[in-house]
Coordinates of C-alpha atoms in Angstrom, one line a residue:
X559 CA 0.4 -0.2 -0.2
X560 CA 1.0 3.1 -0.5
X561 CA 1.9 5.9 2.2
X562 CA 1.9 10.3 2.5
X563 CA 5.1 11.9 1.1
X564 CA 8.2 11.8 4.1
X565 CA 9.3 15.4 5.0
X566 CA 12.3 15.5 7.7
X567 CA 11.9 17.7 10.8
X568 CA 14.2 18.4 13.7
X569 CA 13.3 15.4 17.0
X570 CA 13.9 15.8 20.2
X571 CA 14.3 14.6 23.6
X572 CA 12.5 17.2 26.2
X573 CA 15.6 16.2 28.7
X574 CA 18.2 17.9 26.0
X575 CA 15.9 21.4 25.8
X576 CA 16.0 20.7 29.6
X577 CA 20.0 20.9 29.6
X578 CA 20.3 23.4 27.4
X579 CA 17.7 26.0 29.5
X580 CA 15.9 26.0 26.0
X581 CA 19.2 27.6 24.3
X582 CA 20.1 24.5 22.0
X583 CA 23.2 25.4 19.3
X584 CA 23.4 22.6 16.5
X585 CA 26.1 22.2 14.1
X586 CA 25.0 20.8 10.4
X587 CA 25.8 17.2 11.2
X588 CA 24.2 17.1 14.7
X589 CA 21.1 18.7 12.8
X590 CA 21.1 15.7 10.3
X591 CA 21.6 12.8 13.9
X592 CA 18.0 15.1 15.0
X593 CA 16.3 15.0 11.9
X594 CA 13.6 11.9 12.0
X595 CA 11.0 11.3 8.8
X596 CA 7.3 12.3 9.0
X597 CA 4.6 11.6 7.0
X598 CA 2.2 14.5 5.2
X599 CA -0.7 16.5 7.0
X600 CA -2.5 19.0 6.0
X601 CA -0.5 21.3 8.6
X602 CA 3.0 20.6 7.2
X603 CA 1.5 21.9 3.6
X604 CA -0.3 25.1 5.4
X605 CA 3.9 26.2 6.6
X606 CA 4.6 25.3 2.8
X607 CA 2.1 27.8 1.8
X608 CA 2.9 30.2 4.3
X609 CA 6.4 30.1 3.6
X610 CA 7.4 29.2 0.3
X611 CA 9.9 27.1 1.6
X612 CA 8.6 23.2 -0.4
X613 CA 12.1 21.5 1.0
X614 CA 12.2 17.8 2.0
X615 CA 13.1 18.6 5.0
X616 CA 10.3 21.3 6.9
X617 CA 12.4 23.1 9.3
X618 CA 9.5 25.4 10.4
X619 CA 8.5 23.2 13.3
X620 CA 10.3 20.8 16.0
X621 CA 9.1 17.3 17.3
X622 CA 9.5 17.3 21.1
X623 CA 9.3 14.2 22.9
X624 CA 7.9 13.8 26.3
X625 CA 7.4 10.6 28.0
X626 CA 10.4 11.1 29.8
X627 CA 8.5 13.7 32.0
X628 CA 5.2 11.0 32.5
X629 CA 7.0 8.4 34.0
X630 CA 9.7 10.4 36.1
X631 CA 7.0 12.1 38.2
X632 CA 9.1 15.3 38.7
X633 CA 7.7 18.1 39.6
X634 CA 10.9 19.5 39.0
X635 CA 11.1 17.9 35.1
X636 CA 7.2 19.3 35.5
X637 CA 7.7 23.0 35.7
X638 CA 10.1 22.9 33.5
X639 CA 8.1 22.1 31.1
X640 CA 5.5 24.8 32.1
X641 CA 8.1 27.4 31.2
X642 CA 8.8 25.6 27.9
X643 CA 5.0 25.6 27.0
X644 CA 4.4 28.8 27.9
X645 CA 7.5 30.7 26.9
X646 CA 9.3 28.4 23.9
X647 CA 13.0 27.9 23.5
X648 CA 15.2 28.7 20.9
X649 CA 17.3 26.6 18.5
X650 CA 20.3 27.8 16.4
X651 CA 19.0 31.7 16.7
X652 CA 15.0 30.8 16.1
X653 CA 12.0 30.8 19.2
X654 CA 10.1 28.1 18.8
X655 CA 6.9 28.2 21.0
X656 CA 3.3 25.1 21.2
X657 CA 2.0 24.1 18.3
X658 CA -0.7 21.2 18.1
X659 CA -0.7 17.8 19.0
X660 CA -2.6 14.6 16.8
X661 CA -4.0 12.3 19.0
X662 CA -1.4 9.5 18.3
X663 CA 1.1 12.6 19.4
X664 CA -1.1 12.8 22.3
X665 CA -1.0 9.0 23.3
X666 CA 2.1 9.1 22.8
X667 CA 3.5 12.3 25.0
X668 CA 5.2 14.3 21.8
X669 CA 4.6 18.0 21.4
X670 CA 4.7 20.2 18.3
X671 CA 6.8 23.1 18.8
X672 CA 6.5 26.1 16.0
X673 CA 9.2 29.3 13.9
X674 CA 7.3 32.1 16.2
X675 CA 7.8 34.3 13.4
X676 CA 4.8 32.9 11.5
X677 CA 3.0 30.6 14.6
X678 CA 0.1 33.3 14.3
X679 CA -0.3 33.1 10.9
X680 CA -0.9 29.2 11.4
X681 CA -3.2 30.3 14.4
X682 CA -5.1 32.4 11.9
X683 CA -5.4 30.1 8.9
X684 CA -6.2 26.3 12.0
X685 CA -9.2 28.7 13.2
X686 CA -10.4 29.4 10.0
X687 CA -11.0 33.0 11.1
X688 CA -13.3 31.8 14.1
X689 CA -12.6 33.6 17.1
X690 CA -12.8 31.1 20.4
X691 CA -14.2 32.1 24.0
X692 CA -15.3 30.2 25.5
X693 CA -15.0 26.2 25.0
X694 CA -14.1 22.4 26.0
X695 CA -10.5 23.2 25.4
X696 CA -10.0 19.4 25.1
X697 CA -12.3 18.9 22.6
X698 CA -10.9 22.0 20.3
X699 CA -7.5 21.2 20.8
X700 CA -8.4 17.9 19.1
X701 CA -10.3 19.4 16.0
X702 CA -7.5 21.4 15.6
X703 CA -4.7 18.8 15.8
X704 CA -6.4 17.2 12.7
X705 CA -4.1 19.0 10.9
X706 CA -1.3 17.3 12.2
X707 CA -3.1 13.6 11.1
X708 CA -0.5 12.1 8.4
X709 CA -1.8 12.2 4.7
X710 CA -2.5 12.2 1.3
X711 CA -2.6 15.3 -0.1
X712 CA -5.6 16.4 -2.1
X713 CA -5.5 19.8 -3.8
X714 CA -7.1 21.0 -7.0
X715 CA -9.6 18.8 -6.0
X716 CA -12.4 19.1 -3.7
X717 CA -15.8 17.2 -3.5
X718 CA -19.0 18.8 -3.0
X719 CA -20.2 17.3 1.5
X720 CA -23.2 17.3 2.7
X721 CA -24.2 17.3 6.3
X722 CA -27.0 15.0 7.8
X723 CA -28.4 14.3 10.8
X724 CA -27.2 11.8 13.5
X725 CA -30.0 9.6 14.8
X726 CA -30.0 7.7 18.0
X727 CA -31.2 3.9 17.7
X728 CA -32.7 2.5 21.7
X729 CA -31.5 -0.7 22.3
X730 CA -34.1 -2.9 24.4
X731 CA -32.7 -4.6 27.8
X732 CA -29.2 -4.7 27.5
X733 CA -28.0 -6.0 30.7
X734 CA -24.6 -3.4 31.9
X735 CA -21.9 -3.1 34.6
X736 CA -21.0 0.9 35.3
X737 CA -19.9 2.9 38.4
X738 CA -22.2 5.0 40.5
X739 CA -22.2 7.0 43.5
X740 CA -23.0 5.3 47.1
X741 CA -23.2 7.2 50.1
X742 CA -21.3 5.9 53.1
X743 CA -20.6 6.6 56.7
X744 CA -18.3 6.0 59.6
X745 CA -16.9 7.1 62.7
X746 CA -14.8 9.0 63.6
X747 CA -12.1 9.6 66.8
X748 CA -14.9 11.5 68.0
X749 CA -17.8 9.5 67.9
X750 CA -19.2 11.5 65.2
X751 CA -20.6 10.5 62.3
X752 CA -19.1 11.1 58.9
X753 CA -21.2 10.6 54.9
X754 CA -19.1 10.5 52.3
X755 CA -19.8 9.7 48.7
X756 CA -18.0 6.6 47.1
X757 CA -17.5 5.1 43.9
X758 CA -20.1 0.8 43.2
X759 CA -19.1 -1.4 41.0
X760 CA -23.0 -2.5 39.7
X761 CA -25.5 -4.5 37.7
X762 CA -28.8 -3.5 36.2
X763 CA -31.1 -3.7 32.8
X764 CA -31.2 -0.8 31.1
X765 CA -32.1 0.7 27.9
X766 CA -29.3 2.8 25.6
X767 CA -29.0 4.7 23.1
X768 CA -25.9 4.8 20.3
X769 CA -25.4 6.7 18.1
X770 CA -25.0 4.4 14.9
X771 CA -23.8 6.5 12.5
X772 CA -21.2 7.4 14.3
X773 CA -17.5 8.9 11.9
X774 CA -19.3 7.3 9.2
X775 CA -20.3 8.5 5.5
X776 CA -20.5 7.8 2.2
X777 CA -19.7 8.3 -1.0
X778 CA -20.5 8.4 -4.6
X779 CA -18.7 6.3 -7.1
X780 CA -17.6 9.0 -9.4
X781 CA -15.7 10.3 -6.2
X782 CA -13.8 8.1 -5.4
X783 CA -12.6 7.0 -9.5
X784 CA -11.5 9.9 -9.5
X785 CA -9.7 9.8 -5.3
X786 CA -8.5 6.5 -6.2
X787 CA -6.7 8.2 -9.9
X788 CA -5.1 10.8 -8.0
X789 CA -3.2 8.9 -5.9
X790 CA -3.2 5.3 -7.6
X791 CA -4.9 3.6 -5.6
X792 CA -6.7 1.0 -7.1
X793 CA -9.9 -0.6 -8.8
X794 CA -10.4 -1.7 -5.1
X795 CA -10.2 1.2 -3.4
X796 CA -13.7 1.5 -1.4
X797 CA -13.2 2.7 2.2
X798 CA -11.0 6.4 3.0
X799 CA -10.4 8.0 5.9
X800 CA -11.0 11.9 4.6
X801 CA -9.2 14.5 7.0
X802 CA -10.3 18.7 6.8
X803 CA -10.6 21.3 9.0
X804 CA -13.1 20.1 11.9
X805 CA -13.8 17.0 9.6
X806 CA -13.7 13.3 10.6
X807 CA -14.8 10.1 9.7
X808 CA -14.8 6.8 7.5
X809 CA -16.6 7.3 4.5
X810 CA -17.2 4.1 1.6
X811 CA -17.7 3.9 -1.8
X812 CA -21.2 4.0 -2.7
X813 CA -23.7 3.6 -5.6
X814 CA -26.7 5.7 -3.4
X815 CA -27.8 6.7 -7.1
X816 CA -29.4 4.0 -7.5
X817 CA -30.0 2.8 -3.8
X818 CA -32.7 6.0 -3.9
X819 CA -33.5 6.0 -7.5
X820 CA -34.4 2.2 -6.3
X821 CA -37.2 3.6 -4.2
X822 CA -38.1 6.6 -6.0
X823 CA -36.2 8.7 -3.5
X824 CA -34.4 11.7 -5.7
X825 CA -33.9 14.7 -3.0
X826 CA -32.2 14.3 0.4
X827 CA -32.3 16.6 3.1
X828 CA -29.2 17.9 5.0
X829 CA -29.1 18.8 8.6
X830 CA -30.3 22.5 8.1
X831 CA -32.3 21.1 5.6
X832 CA -31.9 22.1 2.2
X833 CA -32.5 19.2 -0.2
X834 CA -29.5 18.1 -2.4
X835 CA -30.4 16.2 -5.8
X836 CA -29.5 12.2 -5.3
X837 CA -27.5 12.8 -9.0
X838 CA -24.6 14.7 -8.3
X839 CA -21.7 13.1 -7.1
X840 CA -21.0 13.9 -3.5
X841 CA -20.3 13.0 -0.1
X842 CA -22.3 12.8 2.5
X843 CA -21.2 13.0 6.0
X844 CA -23.0 11.9 9.5
X845 CA -23.6 15.1 11.5
X846 CA -20.5 13.5 13.8
X847 CA -17.6 13.6 11.5
X848 CA -18.7 17.8 10.9
X849 CA -15.9 18.5 13.9
X850 CA -17.3 22.4 13.1
X851 CA -20.9 23.0 13.2
X852 CA -21.0 25.4 16.1
X853 CA -17.8 27.1 16.0
X854 CA -19.4 28.0 12.5
X855 CA -22.7 29.1 14.1
X856 CA -24.2 32.4 13.3
X857 CA -27.3 31.6 11.4
X858 CA -29.1 28.5 12.4
X859 CA -29.0 27.6 8.8
X860 CA -27.4 26.8 5.0
X861 CA -25.4 29.8 5.1
X862 CA -23.0 28.2 8.2
X863 CA -22.0 25.9 5.7
X864 CA -21.5 28.0 3.3
X865 CA -19.6 30.3 5.3
X866 CA -17.7 27.4 6.2
X867 CA -16.3 26.4 3.0
X868 CA -15.9 30.6 2.6
X869 CA -13.2 30.3 4.5
X870 CA -12.4 27.0 3.4
X871 CA -11.4 28.8 0.0
X872 CA -10.1 32.1 1.7
X873 CA -6.9 30.2 3.9
X874 CA -6.2 27.9 0.9
X875 CA -7.7 24.5 2.5
X876 CA -7.8 21.1 1.1
X877 CA -8.7 17.5 1.9
X878 CA -6.9 14.6 3.1
X879 CA -6.6 10.7 3.0
X880 CA -5.4 9.3 6.3
X881 CA -5.8 5.8 5.5
X882 CA -7.4 3.6 2.8
X883 CA -8.6 -0.2 3.0
X884 CA -6.8 -2.8 0.8
X885 CA -8.4 -5.4 -1.5
X886 CA -8.8 -8.8 -0.6
X887 CA -5.9 -9.9 -2.5
X888 CA -3.3 -8.0 -0.2
X889 CA -5.6 -9.3 3.2
X890 CA -3.5 -11.7 5.8
X891 CA -5.3 -14.6 6.6
X892 CA -3.5 -14.6 10.3
X893 CA -2.2 -12.2 11.9
X894 CA -0.8 -12.1 15.3
X895 CA -2.7 -11.9 18.8
X896 CA -1.9 -9.7 22.2
X897 CA -2.1 -10.9 25.3
X898 CA -5.3 -9.2 26.0
X899 CA -7.7 -10.7 23.9
X900 CA -6.6 -13.4 25.1
X901 CA -6.7 -13.9 28.9
X902 CA -10.0 -13.2 29.4
X903 CA -11.2 -16.0 27.8
X904 CA -13.0 -18.7 30.0
X905 CA -10.9 -21.9 28.4
X906 CA -9.2 -24.9 29.9
X907 CA -5.4 -25.1 29.3
X908 CA -6.3 -28.6 27.2
X909 CA -8.7 -26.2 25.2
X910 CA -6.3 -23.0 25.4
X911 CA -3.0 -24.1 24.3
X912 CA -4.0 -25.9 20.5
X913 CA -5.0 -21.5 20.2
X914 CA -1.3 -21.8 19.4
X915 CA -0.6 -24.8 17.1
X916 CA -1.2 -22.6 13.8
X917 CA 1.9 -20.4 15.7
X918 CA 4.3 -23.1 17.2
X919 CA 4.4 -25.7 13.6
X920 CA 6.0 -22.7 11.9
X921 CA 8.3 -22.1 14.4
X922 CA 9.3 -26.0 13.9
X923 CA 9.1 -25.8 10.5
X924 CA 11.3 -22.8 10.5
X925 CA 13.5 -24.6 12.5
X926 CA 14.1 -28.4 10.4
X927 CA 14.7 -26.3 7.3
X928 CA 11.9 -26.7 5.3
X929 CA 12.1 -24.2 2.3
X930 CA 8.6 -23.0 1.7
X931 CA 8.2 -21.3 5.5
X932 CA 11.8 -20.8 5.6
X933 CA 10.4 -18.5 2.6
X934 CA 8.2 -17.1 3.8
X935 CA 9.8 -16.0 7.3
X936 CA 12.0 -14.2 5.7
X937 CA 9.6 -12.3 3.8
X938 CA 10.1 -13.7 0.0
X939 CA 7.3 -15.5 -1.2
X940 CA 4.0 -13.3 -2.5
X941 CA 6.1 -10.8 -4.1
X942 CA 5.5 -7.9 -1.4
X943 CA 7.8 -7.7 0.4
X944 CA 11.1 -6.2 -0.1
X945 CA 14.8 -8.1 1.0
X946 CA 16.2 -6.1 4.1
X947 CA 19.5 -8.3 5.4
X948 CA 22.2 -8.5 3.5
X949 CA 21.5 -12.9 4.4
X950 CA 17.6 -12.0 2.5
X951 CA 19.3 -10.7 -0.5
X952 CA 21.4 -13.8 -1.0
X953 CA 19.2 -15.9 -0.4
X954 CA 16.2 -14.5 -2.7
X955 CA 19.5 -14.8 -5.8
X956 CA 19.8 -18.3 -5.0
X957 CA 17.1 -20.6 -2.2
X958 CA 20.7 -22.8 -2.0
X959 CA 21.4 -20.8 -0.1
X960 CA 19.8 -21.7 3.1
X961 CA 21.6 -24.2 3.4
X962 CA 24.4 -22.5 4.7
X963 CA 25.6 -21.8 8.2
X964 CA 25.5 -18.6 9.0
X965 CA 22.4 -17.4 7.0
X966 CA 20.5 -21.1 9.3
X967 CA 22.3 -18.6 12.3
X968 CA 20.9 -15.4 11.3
X969 CA 17.5 -17.1 11.4
X970 CA 18.1 -19.1 14.2
X971 CA 18.3 -15.3 15.7
X972 CA 15.7 -14.5 14.2
X973 CA 13.4 -16.6 15.3
X974 CA 13.9 -16.1 19.0
X975 CA 12.1 -13.5 18.9
X976 CA 9.4 -14.0 17.8
X977 CA 9.4 -17.5 20.0
X978 CA 10.0 -14.6 22.7
X979 CA 6.8 -12.7 21.0
X980 CA 4.5 -15.8 21.5
X981 CA 5.2 -16.7 25.2
X982 CA 3.2 -13.5 25.4
X983 CA 0.8 -13.9 23.5
X984 CA 1.7 -12.6 20.1
X985 CA 0.7 -16.0 18.3
X986 CA -0.8 -15.9 14.8
X987 CA -5.0 -16.4 14.4
X988 CA -7.1 -16.6 11.7
X989 CA -8.3 -13.6 10.7
X990 CA -7.1 -9.5 10.7
X991 CA -7.7 -6.6 11.2
X992 CA -10.8 -3.9 8.4
X993 CA -12.6 -0.9 9.6
X994 CA -15.3 -1.0 11.8
X995 CA -18.9 0.2 9.3
X996 CA -22.5 0.8 10.1
X997 CA -24.9 -1.2 9.2
X998 CA -24.9 1.1 5.8
X999 CA -28.2 0.3 4.0
X1000 CA -29.7 1.6 7.4
X1001 CA -28.2 5.3 6.6
X1002 CA -28.9 5.7 2.8
X1003 CA -32.9 5.1 4.4
X1004 CA -31.7 7.4 7.4
X1005 CA -30.5 10.2 5.1
X1006 CA -33.5 9.2 2.0
X1007 CA -35.7 10.2 4.8
X1008 CA -36.8 5.2 4.5
X1009 CA -38.2 4.2 7.0
X1010 CA -35.3 2.2 9.0
X1011 CA -34.5 -1.5 8.8
X1012 CA -31.4 -1.9 7.6
X1013 CA -30.0 -4.8 6.4
X1014 CA -29.1 -7.0 9.5
X1015 CA -30.5 -8.4 13.1
X1016 CA -29.0 -8.2 16.2
X1017 CA -25.3 -9.8 16.6
X1018 CA -24.5 -10.4 13.1
X1019 CA -22.2 -9.3 10.5
X1020 CA -21.3 -9.1 6.8
X1021 CA -17.9 -8.9 5.5
X1022 CA -15.8 -10.5 2.4
X1023 CA -12.6 -11.2 2.4
X1024 CA -9.1 -13.4 1.6
X1025 CA -10.6 -16.5 4.3
X1026 CA -13.9 -16.6 3.6
X1027 CA -16.7 -15.9 5.3
X1028 CA -20.0 -18.4 5.5
X1029 CA -23.3 -17.3 6.2
X1030 CA -25.0 -18.0 9.1
X1031 CA -21.6 -19.4 11.3
X1032 CA -20.1 -17.3 13.4
X1033 CA -17.4 -15.0 14.3
X1034 CA -15.6 -13.5 17.0
X1035 CA -15.2 -9.4 16.7
X1036 CA -12.6 -7.6 18.9
X1037 CA -10.5 -4.3 19.5
X1038 CA -7.6 -2.7 21.4
X1039 CA -7.1 -1.8 23.5
X1040 CA -8.9 -5.1 25.2
X1041 CA -9.6 -4.5 28.9
X1042 CA -12.3 -7.4 29.8
X1043 CA -14.1 -10.1 28.8
X1044 CA -17.3 -8.0 28.0
X1045 CA -15.0 -6.5 25.3
X1046 CA -15.9 -9.8 22.8
X1047 CA -18.6 -9.8 21.2
X1048 CA -19.5 -13.2 19.0
X1049 CA -21.4 -12.2 15.9
X1050 CA -22.6 -14.3 12.7
X1051 CA -22.6 -14.0 9.4
X1052 CA -25.3 -12.7 7.1
X1053 CA -25.9 -11.6 3.4
X1054 CA -28.3 -11.2 1.6
X1055 CA -29.4 -10.2 -1.8
X1056 CA -29.4 -6.3 -0.2
X1057 CA -26.1 -6.5 1.1
X1058 CA -24.9 -8.0 -2.6
X1059 CA -26.7 -5.6 -5.2
X1060 CA -25.3 -2.7 -3.6
X1061 CA -21.9 -3.2 -0.4
X1062 CA -21.3 -6.7 -2.6
X1063 CA -18.1 -4.3 -3.7
X1064 CA -16.8 -3.1 -0.3
X1065 CA -13.7 -5.0 0.7
X1066 CA -11.9 -4.7 4.5
X1067 CA -14.8 -3.5 5.9
X1068 CA -17.3 -5.4 8.4
X1069 CA -20.3 -4.2 8.7
X1070 CA -22.3 -5.1 12.1
X1071 CA -26.3 -4.3 12.7
X1072 CA -27.4 -1.7 14.5
X1073 CA -29.6 -3.6 17.2
X1074 CA -27.0 -4.5 18.8
X1075 CA -25.2 -2.8 21.5
X1076 CA -20.9 -3.3 19.8
X1077 CA -20.2 0.3 20.5
X1078 CA -20.5 -0.3 23.9
X1079 CA -19.5 -3.8 24.0
X1080 CA -16.4 -3.1 22.1
X1081 CA -15.0 -0.5 24.4
X1082 CA -17.0 2.3 22.8
X1083 CA -15.7 1.4 19.7
X1084 CA -17.9 4.1 16.6
X1085 CA -17.6 5.0 12.7
X1086 CA -14.0 7.3 11.8
X1087 CA -11.5 4.5 11.7
X1088 CA -11.5 2.5 13.8
X1089 CA -10.3 -1.0 12.7
X1090 CA -12.4 -4.3 14.1
X1091 CA -10.3 -7.7 14.6
X1092 CA -11.9 -10.2 13.0
X1093 CA -11.3 -13.9 13.9
X1094 CA -12.2 -16.8 12.9
X1095 CA -11.5 -19.1 15.6
X1096 CA -13.9 -21.7 17.1
X1097 CA -11.2 -22.5 20.0
X1098 CA -11.6 -18.7 21.0
X1099 CA -15.5 -18.4 20.4
X1100 CA -16.4 -21.1 22.6
X1101 CA -14.3 -19.4 25.5
X1102 CA -16.3 -16.3 25.0
X1103 CA -19.5 -15.6 28.0
X1104 CA -21.7 -12.9 26.4
X1105 CA -24.4 -13.7 29.1
X1106 CA -21.8 -11.4 31.2
X1107 CA -23.4 -7.5 31.1
X1108 CA -21.3 -4.6 29.4
X1109 CA -19.0 -2.6 31.2
X1110 CA -20.1 0.5 30.0
X1111 CA -20.0 4.6 31.1
X1112 CA -24.1 5.3 31.9
X1113 CA -22.0 9.5 32.2
X1114 CA -20.2 9.1 29.2
X1115 CA -22.4 12.1 27.5
X1116 CA -21.9 14.0 30.9
X1117 CA -20.1 17.5 28.9
X1118 CA -16.9 19.0 30.6
X1119 CA -17.3 22.9 31.8
X1120 CA -16.0 25.0 29.2
X1121 CA -12.7 27.1 30.6
X1122 CA -11.1 30.2 28.4
X1123 CA -9.0 29.2 25.6
X1124 CA -5.7 30.5 27.0
X1125 CA -2.0 29.9 27.5
X1126 CA -2.7 29.3 30.7
X1127 CA -5.4 26.5 30.2
X1128 CA -3.8 25.2 27.4
X1129 CA -1.5 24.4 29.2
X1130 CA -3.1 23.0 31.9
X1131 CA -4.0 20.5 29.4
X1132 CA -1.4 19.2 28.1
X1133 CA 0.3 19.0 30.9
X1134 CA -2.6 16.3 32.3
X1135 CA -2.8 14.6 28.7
X1136 CA 0.6 13.5 29.6
X1137 CA -0.7 11.7 32.6
X1138 CA -2.1 9.2 30.2
X1139 CA -2.1 5.7 31.6
X1140 CA -4.7 3.5 29.2
X1141 CA -1.8 1.1 29.1
X1142 CA -0.5 0.5 32.3
X1143 CA -4.5 0.2 33.0
X1144 CA -5.6 -2.4 30.4
X1145 CA -2.6 -3.9 31.9
X1146 CA -3.3 -3.6 35.2
X1147 CA -6.8 -5.3 34.4

């Protein structure tokens, strides 16, 4: 698969900046040592436009790794970082100040700093002329950070986009487990009764709402074909994660014109009540994909959308493609799993050990010197991999090199790492990762103002792929991070005439129904590009208890109070986000 253009940026450990009190001077050699390749993104593009500098070395932005600050729990380091966040630092006479962070950068405690001379111009471009005072800073920073998401840049083409209303479906009688507040009391040393509030775990049966199409949209085949030709994605291109200022989500190629014609629908309404012809090639996105809905709200009608696009053009923005689907021919039949999805299965050891049979068989055949297995291990089959070492290059030129002692020892050394990984749960399982998508028939019914029935029933899914999927057979879907046993989701494969007629071309997707609590069961899954691990592993399925309550946050929609969007509050948020411990928590669980 293709990757976006690479650019070099300077990358520092924050301790290097601390040691030099924020004043660093680098020789040309030291500059090269600090260069790190980063994929292109919408922010890099804007920096090129503002500076007129198209060099592959972007010297206007610097990435700083701050994980050590998080791990050290040092007040002194936290204070030093706060100073840098407020005042920036200087490298070779150029002052750099805090800039944006993508979601992956936030997870990995990486901050970006931008040349002070262009900071205010870039800030105006990202804001698109909007003045923001009170807002939920964490959300607003995340929306701004979309500019740093790696993507293919869609120059000179912006398809028409319309926004449609969200749709919440009520799923009845769901067994849930949740945290609740409960009052308790104790007697202090003076014999006084002291009341306090504590958190307790409770089980209940409730009706829950899920936004069925959260983060999802569809695109006309004409739009998909133009995007595919622009980047050379190939004929099987059907799904992609799109990026634009304040727009984020995953869209899928569907001939909605044919679907609506078959049902006598000629016009569809957007969120502002404006009608659009079904014959017009466009991208139709759910309201949840448009993060700027409340930031570009002046008239509360279609003029707000017009204003967004006016600012889009004024500040020379464009769209980007962050990720796209691979074809069934490229799909893996086996994928290495991890300990998280294995450790909470209810299985006896006599059953559990068979999950490693494929892995053990592969290792044994490699160590026994079977040529086809050795070539597969070295990545020399399938025609898609390149030789990465002198040993592999030698084997690629002459398979008899597999009999040489040096090559054999190299293979033994390499496979030891895989054996160690397998001991920690990284074993090959039959299945692969696919885009999570909602019932797209239901989505189009909703968009077209039709009765919403969908094409899948409760606990059903549809997919297609290289390993083959049998209608009526059970499969397991899960995602990372995986924390508790209720996050295993056993579904039944379904297909029918409606699916095959309108959606049968989709590859590398897993479509799930709207009548089951999949989104809550799958640890807050949505459809903006989330990936599901779809598994054909009967042993794992036999260890899943679907009757256990779904663990969920019943207060999930409580909104954080707005704050002033100022330097102090931004600084506090960044410091708080550095202490993201989801990895630790999932390990503890």
